[in-house]
XYZ file of C-alpha atoms in Angstrom:
251
model
C -26.298 24.298 -24.177
C -26.171 26.789 -21.235
C -22.739 28.034 -20.047
C -22.127 26.397 -16.647
C -20.620 28.499 -13.631
C -17.632 27.449 -11.323
C -16.055 28.634 -8.081
C -12.912 27.174 -7.039
C -11.753 26.653 -3.144
C -8.455 26.565 -1.670
C -7.195 27.517 -5.355
C -3.674 27.426 -5.261
C -2.507 28.336 -8.779
C -5.557 27.800 -10.205
C -5.485 23.994 -11.480
C -9.317 23.355 -10.990
C -9.876 27.305 -13.114
C -7.326 26.132 -15.623
C -9.524 23.076 -16.365
C -12.984 24.963 -15.747
C -12.014 27.491 -18.291
C -10.667 25.307 -20.994
C -13.786 23.126 -20.513
C -16.065 26.122 -21.539
C -17.294 26.932 -17.931
C -17.371 30.351 -16.390
C -15.028 30.927 -13.391
C -16.838 33.364 -10.919
C -14.748 33.502 -8.264
C -11.796 31.698 -6.296
C -10.799 31.626 -2.810
C -7.013 31.443 -2.003
C -4.890 32.593 1.269
C -1.771 33.016 -0.232
C -0.856 36.582 -1.704
C 1.752 35.235 -4.074
C -0.886 32.802 -5.527
C -3.813 35.428 -5.495
C -1.413 37.688 -7.635
C -1.068 34.808 -10.101
C -4.835 34.250 -10.244
C -5.413 37.674 -10.882
C -3.293 37.743 -13.785
C -4.541 34.731 -15.365
C -8.445 35.106 -14.436
C -8.883 38.658 -14.325
C -12.753 38.411 -14.364
C -12.684 35.750 -11.458
C -13.640 37.283 -8.109
C -10.721 36.956 -5.789
C -11.467 35.887 -1.884
C -8.675 35.398 0.796
C -9.331 33.090 3.806
C -11.767 30.781 3.449
C -12.685 31.226 7.102
C -14.111 34.949 6.095
C -15.960 33.864 2.568
C -19.488 34.141 2.930
C -20.810 32.287 0.014
C -24.413 33.516 0.560
C -24.156 36.104 -2.040
C -23.847 33.059 -4.586
C -26.747 31.186 -3.342
C -28.207 29.860 -6.511
C -25.959 31.104 -8.865
C -23.278 28.580 -9.112
C -23.197 25.004 -11.011
C -19.913 23.786 -9.677
C -17.788 24.147 -6.699
C -14.343 22.719 -6.505
C -11.437 22.441 -4.439
C -8.307 20.439 -3.089
C -9.124 20.880 0.726
C -5.144 20.940 2.749
C -3.881 17.498 2.782
C -1.010 18.355 5.363
C -2.992 16.455 8.125
C -3.672 13.640 6.189
C -0.835 12.886 3.708
C 1.747 9.833 4.162
C 4.354 12.675 4.778
C 2.862 13.700 8.282
C 2.751 10.029 9.654
C 6.407 10.460 11.391
C 6.278 11.350 15.264
C 8.712 13.948 14.304
C 5.497 16.102 12.725
C 3.319 15.135 15.539
C 1.867 12.256 13.400
C -1.017 12.373 11.074
C -4.063 14.154 12.791
C -6.419 13.183 9.768
C -9.327 15.490 8.523
C -9.218 17.165 12.650
C -6.241 18.768 11.988
C -5.686 22.613 11.693
C -4.973 22.602 7.967
C -7.095 19.671 6.783
C -10.019 20.515 9.269
C -10.462 23.519 6.835
C -13.060 20.958 5.066
C -15.685 22.376 7.446
C -15.350 25.514 5.547
C -15.851 23.907 2.290
C -18.807 22.018 3.363
C -20.484 25.374 5.055
C -19.920 26.876 1.762
C -21.668 24.056 -0.071
C -24.434 24.558 2.016
C -24.747 28.200 1.493
C -24.275 28.340 -2.095
C -26.088 25.082 -3.078
C -24.359 24.046 -6.092
C -25.434 21.405 -8.157
C -22.224 19.447 -7.962
C -19.181 19.796 -6.237
C -15.654 18.119 -6.834
C -12.792 17.714 -4.226
C -9.475 16.142 -4.295
C -6.949 15.164 -1.590
C -4.135 12.751 -0.778
C -5.239 9.081 -1.197
C -4.809 8.645 2.642
C -7.927 10.861 3.067
C -9.728 7.328 2.288
C -8.445 5.919 5.898
C -7.949 9.280 7.549
C -11.412 11.067 8.038
C -12.965 10.344 4.612
C -16.412 9.102 6.754
C -16.492 12.385 7.808
C -16.520 13.771 4.149
C -19.204 11.549 3.262
C -21.254 12.231 6.456
C -21.187 16.051 6.035
C -22.087 15.894 2.250
C -25.068 13.381 3.222
C -26.313 16.065 5.848
C -26.039 18.660 3.038
C -28.155 16.360 0.757
C -25.134 15.397 -1.801
C -24.551 12.093 -3.025
C -20.830 11.158 -3.550
C -18.948 8.839 -5.722
C -14.885 8.780 -5.825
C -11.916 7.224 -7.471
C -8.161 7.150 -7.265
C -6.246 8.769 -10.295
C -2.584 8.721 -10.855
C -0.788 11.482 -12.966
C 0.879 8.859 -14.707
C -2.564 7.392 -16.450
C -2.817 10.605 -18.147
C 1.119 10.619 -19.750
C 2.375 12.741 -17.197
C 6.201 11.662 -15.693
C 5.238 11.461 -12.106
C 2.829 9.227 -9.762
C 0.947 11.692 -7.852
C -1.659 9.314 -6.449
C -4.792 11.488 -5.384
C -8.551 10.571 -4.798
C -11.046 12.517 -6.565
C -14.834 13.086 -5.442
C -17.892 14.183 -7.154
C -20.883 14.867 -5.349
C -24.393 15.875 -6.652
C -27.610 17.914 -4.906
C -30.036 15.323 -4.353
C -32.427 17.942 -5.523
C -31.615 18.052 -8.878
C -32.445 15.862 -11.873
C -29.226 14.261 -11.876
C -29.955 12.702 -8.858
C -30.011 9.444 -10.276
C -26.671 9.557 -11.917
C -24.808 7.292 -9.297
C -27.443 4.803 -10.176
C -26.066 4.406 -13.641
C -22.444 4.264 -12.447
C -21.401 7.704 -12.001
C -19.034 9.808 -14.243
C -15.779 8.987 -12.858
C -15.886 5.355 -14.050
C -16.309 6.544 -17.710
C -12.869 8.609 -17.665
C -10.656 6.280 -19.425
C -7.241 7.724 -18.614
C -5.639 6.058 -21.888
C -7.753 8.525 -24.131
C -6.825 11.520 -22.175
C -4.470 13.811 -23.962
C -1.094 13.722 -21.729
C 2.407 14.861 -21.881
C 5.177 12.426 -23.182
C 7.680 12.109 -20.446
C 10.865 13.964 -21.230
C 14.291 13.584 -19.634
C 17.460 15.717 -19.679
C 20.749 13.822 -20.468
C 23.093 14.058 -17.519
C 25.881 14.446 -19.488
C 24.634 17.923 -20.549
C 25.808 19.245 -16.974
C 29.329 19.207 -15.997
C 29.877 16.967 -13.183
C 31.789 19.938 -11.320
C 29.085 22.475 -11.892
C 27.658 24.009 -9.150
C 24.205 23.195 -9.112
C 23.404 25.864 -6.677
C 23.818 28.477 -9.496
C 21.913 26.546 -12.188
C 19.218 28.828 -12.308
C 20.950 32.426 -11.546
C 21.392 33.483 -15.187
C 18.226 33.752 -16.019
C 17.715 36.464 -12.972
C 15.061 34.668 -10.938
C 15.394 34.825 -7.168
C 15.405 31.582 -5.193
C 12.553 33.003 -3.262
C 10.493 32.866 -6.671
C 11.614 29.343 -7.234
C 10.585 28.539 -3.735
C 6.722 29.787 -4.505
C 6.724 28.344 -7.906
C 7.782 24.537 -6.991
C 5.504 25.070 -3.300
C 2.454 26.159 -5.766
C 3.023 23.114 -8.296
C 3.802 20.925 -5.201
C 0.168 21.612 -4.115
C -1.580 21.994 -7.277
C -3.655 19.099 -9.049
C -3.141 17.862 -12.484
C -5.603 20.124 -14.466
C -6.104 17.302 -17.483
C -7.758 14.828 -14.895
C -10.456 18.065 -13.688
C -10.646 18.801 -17.226
C -12.200 15.091 -17.906
C -14.339 15.500 -14.718
C -15.601 18.811 -15.920
C -16.455 17.460 -19.526
C -18.166 14.699 -17.747
C -20.416 16.848 -15.473
C -21.228 19.200 -18.528
C -23.085 16.107 -20.028
C -25.399 15.754 -17.029
C -25.990 19.133 -15.538
């Protein structure tokens, strides 16, 4: 079996890259704007070429060399957290951040992968999903999608997200959707997961200064802030792993 190749966009802390590596897929490159996350990616995936701003990423150098492109493009203008007028309301996929989808689509056109995977807030389905489908159709890609929850895979948080997989109409796998697609073949109950773990509150003194809980290990609050931000924007790698495994069967 040939080794498939992969590029991730809006990489974050590397959830898709970790899943691809675990599935035996070669990570060729990643694209992440934030310095802290790029340093982490350099440590975890030293053989993957690093790119910064997606606006400056020229995909032509990888034309015809990539099997799969993945990425969870920004959800800030789409998610339910942005519905408040305080935040300007939800602008949808035409917002400043979520509008970066256009560069995802541009790179798909320049590189021409066999398949792509994308992830976003479930609110995307009512806030611009038709634009995603139209862009993919113009690029000659057929798409399937499904909602997944982290809890379905054994993790102790809900994290409802829409995952989409699109296939090039030029490949032999173009008829895959007629057979039901691959997302419907993923059975969360069969996926490996994590048993929810709770920490008894009695372990903490009610008079404790919670602001100092992490101070004894020497990590700064700024590092915690970066870690929490990275985790908050990340995907659940187990879900991506299941998708990669299904793609390996048909590509």
